[in-house]
Coordinates of C-alpha atoms and ligand atoms in Angstrom, one line a residue:
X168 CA 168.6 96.1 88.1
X169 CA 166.0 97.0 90.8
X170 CA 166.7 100.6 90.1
X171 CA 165.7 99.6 86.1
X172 CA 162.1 97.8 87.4
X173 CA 161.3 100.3 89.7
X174 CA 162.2 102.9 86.3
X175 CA 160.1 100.6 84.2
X176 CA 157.2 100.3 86.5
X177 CA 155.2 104.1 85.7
X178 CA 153.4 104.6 89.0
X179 CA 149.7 106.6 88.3
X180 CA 149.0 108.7 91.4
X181 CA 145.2 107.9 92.4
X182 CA 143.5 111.3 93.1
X183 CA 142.0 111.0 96.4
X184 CA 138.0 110.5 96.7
X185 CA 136.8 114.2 97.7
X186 CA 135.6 114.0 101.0
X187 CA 131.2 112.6 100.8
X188 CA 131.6 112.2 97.1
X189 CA 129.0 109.6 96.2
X190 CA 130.2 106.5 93.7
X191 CA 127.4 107.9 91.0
X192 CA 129.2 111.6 90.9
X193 CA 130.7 112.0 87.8
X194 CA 132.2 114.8 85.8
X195 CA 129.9 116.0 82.6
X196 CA 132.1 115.6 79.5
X197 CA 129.2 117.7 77.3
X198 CA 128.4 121.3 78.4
X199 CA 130.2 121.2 81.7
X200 CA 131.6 124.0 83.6
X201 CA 134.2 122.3 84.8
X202 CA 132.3 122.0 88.1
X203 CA 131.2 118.4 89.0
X204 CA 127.8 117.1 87.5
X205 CA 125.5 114.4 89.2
X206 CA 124.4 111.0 87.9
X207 CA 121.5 109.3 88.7
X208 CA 121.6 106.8 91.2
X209 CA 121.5 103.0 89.9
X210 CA 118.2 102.3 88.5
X211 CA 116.8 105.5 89.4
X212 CA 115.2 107.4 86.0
X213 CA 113.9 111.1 85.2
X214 CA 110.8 110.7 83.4
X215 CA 111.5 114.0 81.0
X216 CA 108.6 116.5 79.1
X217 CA 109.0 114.7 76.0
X218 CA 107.5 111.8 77.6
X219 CA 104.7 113.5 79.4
X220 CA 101.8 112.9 77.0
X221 CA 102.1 109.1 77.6
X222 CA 102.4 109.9 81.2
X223 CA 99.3 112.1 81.3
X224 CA 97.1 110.5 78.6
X225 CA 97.8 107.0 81.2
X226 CA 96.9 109.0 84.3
X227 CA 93.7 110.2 82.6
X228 CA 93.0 107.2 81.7
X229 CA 93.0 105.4 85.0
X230 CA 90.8 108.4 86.9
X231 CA 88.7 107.6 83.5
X232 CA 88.2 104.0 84.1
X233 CA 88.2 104.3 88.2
X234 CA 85.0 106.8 87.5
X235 CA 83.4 104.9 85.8
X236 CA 84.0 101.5 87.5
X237 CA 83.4 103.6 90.9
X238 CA 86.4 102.9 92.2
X239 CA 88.0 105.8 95.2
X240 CA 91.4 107.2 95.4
X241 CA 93.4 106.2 97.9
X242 CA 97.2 107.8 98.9
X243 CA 99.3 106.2 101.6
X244 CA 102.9 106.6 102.6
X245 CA 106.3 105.6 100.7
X246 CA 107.2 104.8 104.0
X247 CA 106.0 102.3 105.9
X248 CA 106.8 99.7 108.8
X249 CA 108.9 97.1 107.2
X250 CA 106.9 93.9 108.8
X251 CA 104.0 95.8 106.6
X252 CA 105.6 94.0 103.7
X253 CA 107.7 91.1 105.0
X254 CA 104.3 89.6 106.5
X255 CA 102.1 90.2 103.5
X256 CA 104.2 89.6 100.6
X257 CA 106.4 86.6 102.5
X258 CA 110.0 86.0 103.6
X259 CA 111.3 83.7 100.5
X260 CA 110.0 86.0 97.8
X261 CA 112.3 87.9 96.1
X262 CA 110.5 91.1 96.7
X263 CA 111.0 90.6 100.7
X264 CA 114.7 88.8 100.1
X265 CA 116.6 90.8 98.4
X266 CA 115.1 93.7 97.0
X267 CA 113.6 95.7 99.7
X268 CA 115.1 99.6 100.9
X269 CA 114.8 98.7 104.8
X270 CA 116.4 101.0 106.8
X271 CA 115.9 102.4 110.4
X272 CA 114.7 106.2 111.0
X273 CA 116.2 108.0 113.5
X274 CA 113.7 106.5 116.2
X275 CA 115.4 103.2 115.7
X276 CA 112.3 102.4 113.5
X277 CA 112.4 99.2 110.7
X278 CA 111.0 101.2 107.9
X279 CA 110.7 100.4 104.2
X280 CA 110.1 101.8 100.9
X281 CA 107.1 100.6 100.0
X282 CA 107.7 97.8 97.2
X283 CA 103.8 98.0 96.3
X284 CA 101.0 99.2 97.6
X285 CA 98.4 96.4 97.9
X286 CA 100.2 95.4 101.8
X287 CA 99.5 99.1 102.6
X288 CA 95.7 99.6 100.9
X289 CA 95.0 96.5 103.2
X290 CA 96.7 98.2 106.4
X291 CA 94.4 101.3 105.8
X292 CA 91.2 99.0 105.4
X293 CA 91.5 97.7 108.7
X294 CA 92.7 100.8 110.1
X295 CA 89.9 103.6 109.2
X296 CA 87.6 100.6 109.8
X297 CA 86.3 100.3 106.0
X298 CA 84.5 96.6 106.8
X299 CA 81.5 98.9 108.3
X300 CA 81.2 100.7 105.0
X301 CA 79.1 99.1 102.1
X302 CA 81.2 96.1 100.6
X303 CA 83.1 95.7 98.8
X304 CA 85.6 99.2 99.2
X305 CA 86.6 99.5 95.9
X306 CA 90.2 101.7 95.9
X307 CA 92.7 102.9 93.1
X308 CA 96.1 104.5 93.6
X309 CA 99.4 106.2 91.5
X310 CA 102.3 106.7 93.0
X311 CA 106.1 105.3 93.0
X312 CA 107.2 102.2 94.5
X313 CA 111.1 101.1 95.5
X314 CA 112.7 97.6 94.7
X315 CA 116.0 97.1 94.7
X316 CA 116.4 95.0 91.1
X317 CA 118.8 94.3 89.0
X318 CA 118.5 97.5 86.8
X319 CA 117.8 96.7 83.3
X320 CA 115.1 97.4 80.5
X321 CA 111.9 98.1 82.1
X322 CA 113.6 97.4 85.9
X323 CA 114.0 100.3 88.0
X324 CA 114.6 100.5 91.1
X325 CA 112.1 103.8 92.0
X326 CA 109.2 103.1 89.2
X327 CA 105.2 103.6 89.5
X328 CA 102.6 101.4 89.4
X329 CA 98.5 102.1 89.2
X330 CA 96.4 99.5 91.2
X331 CA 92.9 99.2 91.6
X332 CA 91.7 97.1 95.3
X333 CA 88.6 95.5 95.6
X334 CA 88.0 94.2 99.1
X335 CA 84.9 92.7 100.8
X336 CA 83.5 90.1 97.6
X337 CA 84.1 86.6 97.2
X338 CA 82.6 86.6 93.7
X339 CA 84.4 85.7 90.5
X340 CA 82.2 88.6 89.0
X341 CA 85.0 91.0 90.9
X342 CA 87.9 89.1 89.8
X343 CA 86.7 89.6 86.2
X344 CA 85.5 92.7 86.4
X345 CA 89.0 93.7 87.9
X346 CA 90.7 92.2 84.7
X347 CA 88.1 93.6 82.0
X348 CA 89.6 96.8 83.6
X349 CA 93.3 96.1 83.1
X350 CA 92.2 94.8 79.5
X351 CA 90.5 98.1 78.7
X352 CA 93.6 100.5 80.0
X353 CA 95.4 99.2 77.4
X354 CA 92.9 98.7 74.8
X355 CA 91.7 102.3 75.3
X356 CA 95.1 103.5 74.3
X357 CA 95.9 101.4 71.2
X358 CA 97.7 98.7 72.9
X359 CA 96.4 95.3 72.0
X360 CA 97.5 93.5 74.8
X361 CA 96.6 89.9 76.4
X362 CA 95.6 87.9 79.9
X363 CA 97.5 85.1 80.7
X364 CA 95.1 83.5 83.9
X365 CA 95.9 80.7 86.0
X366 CA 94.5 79.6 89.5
X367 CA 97.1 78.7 92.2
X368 CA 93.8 77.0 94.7
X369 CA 93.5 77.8 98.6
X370 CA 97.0 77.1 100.6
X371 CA 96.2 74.0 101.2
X372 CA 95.7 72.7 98.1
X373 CA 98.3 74.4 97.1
X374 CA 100.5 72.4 100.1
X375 CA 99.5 69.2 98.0
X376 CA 100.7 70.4 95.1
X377 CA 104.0 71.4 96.7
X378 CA 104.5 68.0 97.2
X379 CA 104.2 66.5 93.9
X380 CA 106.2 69.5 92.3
X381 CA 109.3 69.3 94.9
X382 CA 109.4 65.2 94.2
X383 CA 109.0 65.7 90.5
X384 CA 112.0 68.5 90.6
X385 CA 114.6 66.9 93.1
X386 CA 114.1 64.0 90.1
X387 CA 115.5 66.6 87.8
X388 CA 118.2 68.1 90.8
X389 CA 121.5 67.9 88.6
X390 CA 120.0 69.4 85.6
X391 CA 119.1 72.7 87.5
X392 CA 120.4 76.1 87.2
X393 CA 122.1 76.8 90.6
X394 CA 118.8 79.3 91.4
X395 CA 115.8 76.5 91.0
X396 CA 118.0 74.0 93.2
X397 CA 118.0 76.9 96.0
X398 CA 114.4 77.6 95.1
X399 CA 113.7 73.6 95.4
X400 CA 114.1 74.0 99.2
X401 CA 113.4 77.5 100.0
X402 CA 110.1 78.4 97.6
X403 CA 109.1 75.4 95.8
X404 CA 106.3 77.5 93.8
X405 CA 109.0 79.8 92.4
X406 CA 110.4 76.7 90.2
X407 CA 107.6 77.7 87.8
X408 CA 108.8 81.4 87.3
X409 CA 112.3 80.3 86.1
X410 CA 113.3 82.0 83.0
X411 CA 116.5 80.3 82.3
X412 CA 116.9 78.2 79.3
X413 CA 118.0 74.9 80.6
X414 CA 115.0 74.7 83.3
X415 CA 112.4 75.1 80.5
X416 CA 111.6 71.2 79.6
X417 CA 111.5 71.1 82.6
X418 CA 109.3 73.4 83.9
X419 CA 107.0 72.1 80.8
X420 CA 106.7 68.8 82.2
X421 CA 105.9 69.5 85.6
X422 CA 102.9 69.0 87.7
X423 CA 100.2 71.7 87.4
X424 CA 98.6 73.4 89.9
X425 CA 95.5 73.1 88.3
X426 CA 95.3 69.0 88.6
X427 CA 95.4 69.7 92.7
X428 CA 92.4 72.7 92.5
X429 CA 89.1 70.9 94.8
X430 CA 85.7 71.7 93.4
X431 CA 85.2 75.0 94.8
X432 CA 88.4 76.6 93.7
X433 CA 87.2 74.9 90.5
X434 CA 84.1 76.4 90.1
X435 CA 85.8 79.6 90.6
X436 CA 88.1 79.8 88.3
X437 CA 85.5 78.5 85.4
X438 CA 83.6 81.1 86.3
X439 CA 86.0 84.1 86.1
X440 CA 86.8 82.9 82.6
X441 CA 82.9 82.3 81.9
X442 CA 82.8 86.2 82.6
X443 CA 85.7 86.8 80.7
X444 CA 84.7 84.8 77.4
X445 CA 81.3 87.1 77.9
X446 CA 82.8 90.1 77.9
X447 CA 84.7 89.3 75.5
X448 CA 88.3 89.4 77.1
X449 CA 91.2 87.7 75.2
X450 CA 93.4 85.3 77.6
X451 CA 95.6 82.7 77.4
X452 CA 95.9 79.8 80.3
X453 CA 99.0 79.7 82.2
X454 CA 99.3 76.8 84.3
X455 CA 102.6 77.6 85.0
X456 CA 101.8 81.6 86.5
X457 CA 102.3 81.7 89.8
X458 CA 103.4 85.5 90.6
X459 CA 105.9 86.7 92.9
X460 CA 103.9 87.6 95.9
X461 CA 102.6 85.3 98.4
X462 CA 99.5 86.5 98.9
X463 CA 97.5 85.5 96.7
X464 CA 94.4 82.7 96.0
X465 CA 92.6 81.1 93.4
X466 CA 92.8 83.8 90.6
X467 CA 96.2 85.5 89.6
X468 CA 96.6 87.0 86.5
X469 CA 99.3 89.2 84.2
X470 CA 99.3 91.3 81.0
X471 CA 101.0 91.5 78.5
X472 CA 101.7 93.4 75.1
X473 CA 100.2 91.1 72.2
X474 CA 103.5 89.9 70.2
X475 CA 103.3 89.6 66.6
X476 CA 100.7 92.2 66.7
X477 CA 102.4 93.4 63.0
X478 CA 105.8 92.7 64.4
X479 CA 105.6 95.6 66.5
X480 CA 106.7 94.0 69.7
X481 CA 108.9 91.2 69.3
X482 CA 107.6 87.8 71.0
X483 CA 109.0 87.5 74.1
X484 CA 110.8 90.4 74.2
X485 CA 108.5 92.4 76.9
X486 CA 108.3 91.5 81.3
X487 CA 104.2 91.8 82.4
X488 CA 103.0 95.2 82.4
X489 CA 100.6 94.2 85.3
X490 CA 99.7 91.5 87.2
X491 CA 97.5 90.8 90.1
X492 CA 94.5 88.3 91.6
X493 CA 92.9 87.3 94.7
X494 CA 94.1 87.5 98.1
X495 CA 91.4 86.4 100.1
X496 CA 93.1 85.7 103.4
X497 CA 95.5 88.8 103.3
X498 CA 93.1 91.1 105.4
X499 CA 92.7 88.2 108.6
X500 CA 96.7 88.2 107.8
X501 CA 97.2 91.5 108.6
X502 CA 95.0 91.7 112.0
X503 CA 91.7 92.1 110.6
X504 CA 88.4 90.4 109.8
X505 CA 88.3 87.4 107.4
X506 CA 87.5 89.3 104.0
X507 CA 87.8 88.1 100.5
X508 CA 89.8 90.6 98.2
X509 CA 91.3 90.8 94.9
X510 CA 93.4 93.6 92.7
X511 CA 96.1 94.3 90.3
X512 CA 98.2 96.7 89.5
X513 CA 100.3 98.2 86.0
X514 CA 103.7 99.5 85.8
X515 CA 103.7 103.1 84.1
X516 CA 107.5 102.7 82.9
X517 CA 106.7 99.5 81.1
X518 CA 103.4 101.0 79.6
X519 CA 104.7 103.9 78.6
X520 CA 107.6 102.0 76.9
X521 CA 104.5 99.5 75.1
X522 CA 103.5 102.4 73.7
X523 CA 106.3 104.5 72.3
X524 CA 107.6 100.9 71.0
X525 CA 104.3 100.1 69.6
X526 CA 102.9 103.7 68.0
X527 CA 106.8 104.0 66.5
X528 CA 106.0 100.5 64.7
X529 CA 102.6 101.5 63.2
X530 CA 104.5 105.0 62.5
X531 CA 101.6 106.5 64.6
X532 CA 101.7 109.4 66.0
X533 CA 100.6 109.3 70.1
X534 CA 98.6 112.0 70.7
X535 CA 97.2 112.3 74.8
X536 CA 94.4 115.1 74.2
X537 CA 93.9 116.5 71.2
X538 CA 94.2 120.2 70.8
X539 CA 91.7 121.9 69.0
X540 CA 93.6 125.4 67.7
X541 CA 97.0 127.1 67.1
X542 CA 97.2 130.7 67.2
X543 CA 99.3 132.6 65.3
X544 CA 100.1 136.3 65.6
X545 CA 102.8 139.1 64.3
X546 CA 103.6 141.5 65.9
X547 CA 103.2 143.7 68.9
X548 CA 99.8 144.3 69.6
X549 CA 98.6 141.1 68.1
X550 CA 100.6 139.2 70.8
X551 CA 98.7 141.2 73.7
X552 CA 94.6 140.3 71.9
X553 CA 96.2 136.8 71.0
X554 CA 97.2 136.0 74.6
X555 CA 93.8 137.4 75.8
X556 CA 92.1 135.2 73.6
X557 CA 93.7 132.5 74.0
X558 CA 92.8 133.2 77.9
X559 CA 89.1 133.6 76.8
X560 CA 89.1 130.5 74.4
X561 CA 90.9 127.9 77.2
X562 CA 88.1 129.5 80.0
X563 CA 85.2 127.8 77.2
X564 CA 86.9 124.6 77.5
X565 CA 89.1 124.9 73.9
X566 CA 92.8 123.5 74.0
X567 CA 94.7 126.4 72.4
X568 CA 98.7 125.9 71.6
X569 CA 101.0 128.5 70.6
X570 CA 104.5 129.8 70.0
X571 CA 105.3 133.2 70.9
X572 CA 108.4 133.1 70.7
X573 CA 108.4 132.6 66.8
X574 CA 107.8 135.7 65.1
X575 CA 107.4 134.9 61.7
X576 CA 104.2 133.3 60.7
X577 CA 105.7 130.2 58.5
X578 CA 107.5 129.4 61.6
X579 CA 104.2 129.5 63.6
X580 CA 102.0 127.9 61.2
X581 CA 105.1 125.0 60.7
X582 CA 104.6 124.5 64.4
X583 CA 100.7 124.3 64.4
X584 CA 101.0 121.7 61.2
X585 CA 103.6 119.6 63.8
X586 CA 101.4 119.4 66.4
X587 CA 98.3 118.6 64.2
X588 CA 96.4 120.8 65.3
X589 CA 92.8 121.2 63.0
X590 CA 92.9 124.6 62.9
X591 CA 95.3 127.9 63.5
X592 CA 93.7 131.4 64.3
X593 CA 95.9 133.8 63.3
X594 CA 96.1 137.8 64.2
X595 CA 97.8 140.5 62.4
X596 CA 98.3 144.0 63.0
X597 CA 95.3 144.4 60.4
X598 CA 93.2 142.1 62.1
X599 CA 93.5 143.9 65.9
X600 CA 92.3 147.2 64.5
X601 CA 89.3 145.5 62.2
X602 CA 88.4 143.5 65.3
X603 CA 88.5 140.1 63.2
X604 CA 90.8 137.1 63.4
X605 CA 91.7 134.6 60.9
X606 CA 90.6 130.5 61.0
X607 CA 92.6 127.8 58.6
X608 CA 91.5 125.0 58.1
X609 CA 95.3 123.2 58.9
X610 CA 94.3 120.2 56.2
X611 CA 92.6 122.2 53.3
X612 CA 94.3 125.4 53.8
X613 CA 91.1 127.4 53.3
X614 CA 90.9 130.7 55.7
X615 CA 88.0 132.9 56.4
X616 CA 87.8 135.8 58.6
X617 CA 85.6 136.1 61.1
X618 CA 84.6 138.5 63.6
X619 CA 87.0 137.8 67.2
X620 CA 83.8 137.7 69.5
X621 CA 82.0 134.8 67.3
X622 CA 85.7 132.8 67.3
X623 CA 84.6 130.6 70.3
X624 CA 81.2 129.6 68.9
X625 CA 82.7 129.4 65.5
X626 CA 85.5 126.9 66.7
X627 CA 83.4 125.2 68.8
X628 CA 80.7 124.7 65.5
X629 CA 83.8 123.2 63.5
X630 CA 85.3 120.8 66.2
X631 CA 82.2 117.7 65.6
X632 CA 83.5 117.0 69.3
X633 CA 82.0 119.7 71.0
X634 CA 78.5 118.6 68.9
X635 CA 79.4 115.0 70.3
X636 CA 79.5 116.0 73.5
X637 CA 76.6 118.1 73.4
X638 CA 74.6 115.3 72.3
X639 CA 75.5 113.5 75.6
X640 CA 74.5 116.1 77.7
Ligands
LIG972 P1 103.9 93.0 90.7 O1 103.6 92.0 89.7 O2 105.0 92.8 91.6 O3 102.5 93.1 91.5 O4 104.0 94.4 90.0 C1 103.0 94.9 89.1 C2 103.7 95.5 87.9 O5 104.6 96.6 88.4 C3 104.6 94.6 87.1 O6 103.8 93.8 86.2 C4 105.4 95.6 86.4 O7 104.7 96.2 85.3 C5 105.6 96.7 87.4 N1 106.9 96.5 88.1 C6 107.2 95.6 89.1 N2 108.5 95.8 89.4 C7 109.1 96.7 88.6 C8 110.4 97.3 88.4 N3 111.4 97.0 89.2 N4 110.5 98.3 87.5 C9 109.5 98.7 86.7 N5 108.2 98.2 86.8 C10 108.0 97.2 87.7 C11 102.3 93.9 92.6 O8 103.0 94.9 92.9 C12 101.0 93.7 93.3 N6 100.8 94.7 94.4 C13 99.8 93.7 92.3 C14 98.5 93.5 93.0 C15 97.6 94.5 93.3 N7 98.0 92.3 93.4 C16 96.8 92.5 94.0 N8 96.6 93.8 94.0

């Protein structure tokens, strides 16, 4: 009988875990070797070439704006000491909780991935001593940050942000100058997007308010979720960011912040949105924002993708893409003089992702810079002029694509008309010898040859943005 069970019972031998094999290495069903392929780890994300046109047009677009709202570049660390963050952003966030990478270097060191930047921008104000420099110091940075989330759609756990600082003004004119240029990164690039705007006071009005909202939500203790009843006594403020279903009413009918604001908090915030409505900034009151940092005074703000913008992005469907405000006692905080300050910064991932989601809708095409020429050639000795002038043409400022490893000239020509390109120069062997080179007009189809040493002017005649340009100069 025990002799039948043990028969019954099919034993499957476990292979052993190889010596330092990670959890995340796993063999590559498609195109493997045989030899073991690597994963990524969890929440972790290649950002491929297919994807670099949103990636550059986004980068350009941020040096664009930080130009032109004079605003310097600033690099610091990925690493930094961990009480950088846990002082600044607050023990009880989330950020500081449970999704930090602390970990200690090999000097015994608490060091963290930095899980944003603004902590850091303040550490290097006080540091290079930037409060004797004319005020305020107006910064902007790009670069990856770490949290460890729960990975899911737009939640990574390495992702990049852009951020622009402005420290050393008290005036609303900053905060809403700060916004206008969130507003315009998107707008800029298609994306309609909105501000939702609150004001969360000074701390203490905001301890008075605390009050009111932790009596009105231990009234409504047994109807919530498991998270707000630990929130109720370890972050009151954080009730208001609850997403789950049951703690909405709730969260509808709860005190606002707004109610608790004294005058001059007040007279802030009306003023930011004075500026705003002036310059003409779309935004919605939030009385219920808060953010997840707890830095921050008076202003805070977030953006996000317009929903029912033609259906293209389903309401509701899309996390901030930004967010930011005032921190006006962060700088004293960290060890230096009392100076106002306010920022924000925009996730790249979740831009990038508005996008694609959004020019796929409209059945746009995205294009970062335009190009202004494809050139075409067959055969040997047209390859050698073509790459020379295509060397000649990028030096005098022209975007030139091409193909060579496409020999026929339909297969060229179907690769200019892909990339929509205005115009393809093409070379032949005929061409080389005659010193002339073809230009088609990719829309009309009409060619006419021209001689190759007038090419550049010719081209540059054509393209109305060289004129354009010319008339700014
Ligand atoms: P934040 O709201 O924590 O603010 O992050 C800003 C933006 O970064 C978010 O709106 C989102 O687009 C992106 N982001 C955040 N976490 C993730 C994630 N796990 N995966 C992908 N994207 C993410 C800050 O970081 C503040 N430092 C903003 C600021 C600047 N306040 C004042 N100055």
């Amino acid at each position: 009988m025990l002799k039948k069970k043990i028969e019954k019972k099919k034993f499957v031998k476990r292979p052993k875990l190889e010596k330092n094999k990670s959890k995340t290495e796993t063999k590559n069903e498609s195109g493997s070797s045989g030899k073991k392929a690597y994963n990524l780890l969890r929440g972790m994300h290649d950002t491929l070439p297919k994807d670099e046109k949103y990636w550059k047009a986004l980068y350009h677009k941020a040096e664009d704006l930080a130009e032109h709202f004079q605003f310097g570049r600033i690099e610091t660390p990925l690493l930094e000491e961990a009480n950088l963050f846990i002082r600044s952003i607050g023990k009880g966030t989330d950020v500081v909780d449970k999704e930090m990478y602390v970990f200690e270097d090999r000097d015994s060191n608490r060091v963290t991935l930095r899980p944003e930047n603004t902590a850091a921008i303040v550490r290097a104000y006080i540091m290079h001593g930037m409060w004797n420099m004319v005020q305020p110091v107006k910064m902007w940075y790009w670069g990856s940050m770490f949290r460890y989330d729960r990975p899911q759609a737009g939640r990574f756990r390495q992702f990049n942000q852009v951020g622009f600082e402005t420290i050393g003004d008290p005036d609303p004119v900053q905060d809403a100058e700060l916004i206008l240029l969130a507003y315009n990164f998107f707008k800029d690039m298609g994306l309609p997007v909105e501000i939702h705007i609150n004001s969360i006071g000074m701390p203490e009005e905001r301890q008075k308010y605390k009050i009111a909202l932790v009596e009105y939500y231990r009234s409504k203790r047994s109807y919530l979720c498991d998270d707000c009843k630990q929130r109720l006594n370890k972050n009151p403020m954080r009730l208001l960011d609850c997403k789950q279903e049951r703690c909405q009413p709730i969260k509808e009918e709860a005190p606002q912040i707004i109610s608790w604001l004294e005058e001059e908090s007040k007279n802030h915030f009306t003023k930011v949105l004075e500026y705003l409505d002036e310059l003409g900034v779309p935004y919605s009151l939030k009385p219920n924002l808060v953010r997840g940092l707890d830095y921050y005074t008076r202003t805070v703000f977030e953006v996000f993708p317009v929903a029912n913008e033609n259906e293209a992005i389903e309401p509701g469907s899309q996390s901030a893409l930004g967010g930011g405000g005032r921190y006006d006692l962060l700088v004293e905080e960290m060890g230096g003089k009392s100076t106002p300050a306010a920022g924000f910064s925009l996730g790249i991932e979740r831009a990038v992702s508005a996008l694609k989601q959004y020019y796929d809708a409209k059945q746009m095409k995205f294009a970062s810079q335009p190009l202004d020429a494809f050139m075409a050639q067959l055969g040997d000795q047209a390859r050698r002029r073509a790459l020379k002038t295509i060397n000649d043409l990028r030096a005098s400022g022209l975007k030139i694509a091409y193909n060579f490893s496409k020999n026929s000239l339909k297969g060229q020509l179907e690769t200019a008309n892909s990339l929509q390109v205005p115009y393809a120069l093409i070379l032949g062997q005929k061409e080389v010898q005659d010193g002339t080179i073809i230009v088609r007009d990719m829309e009309s189809g009409v060619q006419e040859i021209v001689d190759q040493k007038k090419v550049e002017h010719l081209l540059k005649k054509k393209l109305t943005r060289f004129d354009e340009d010319k008339k700014k100069m």
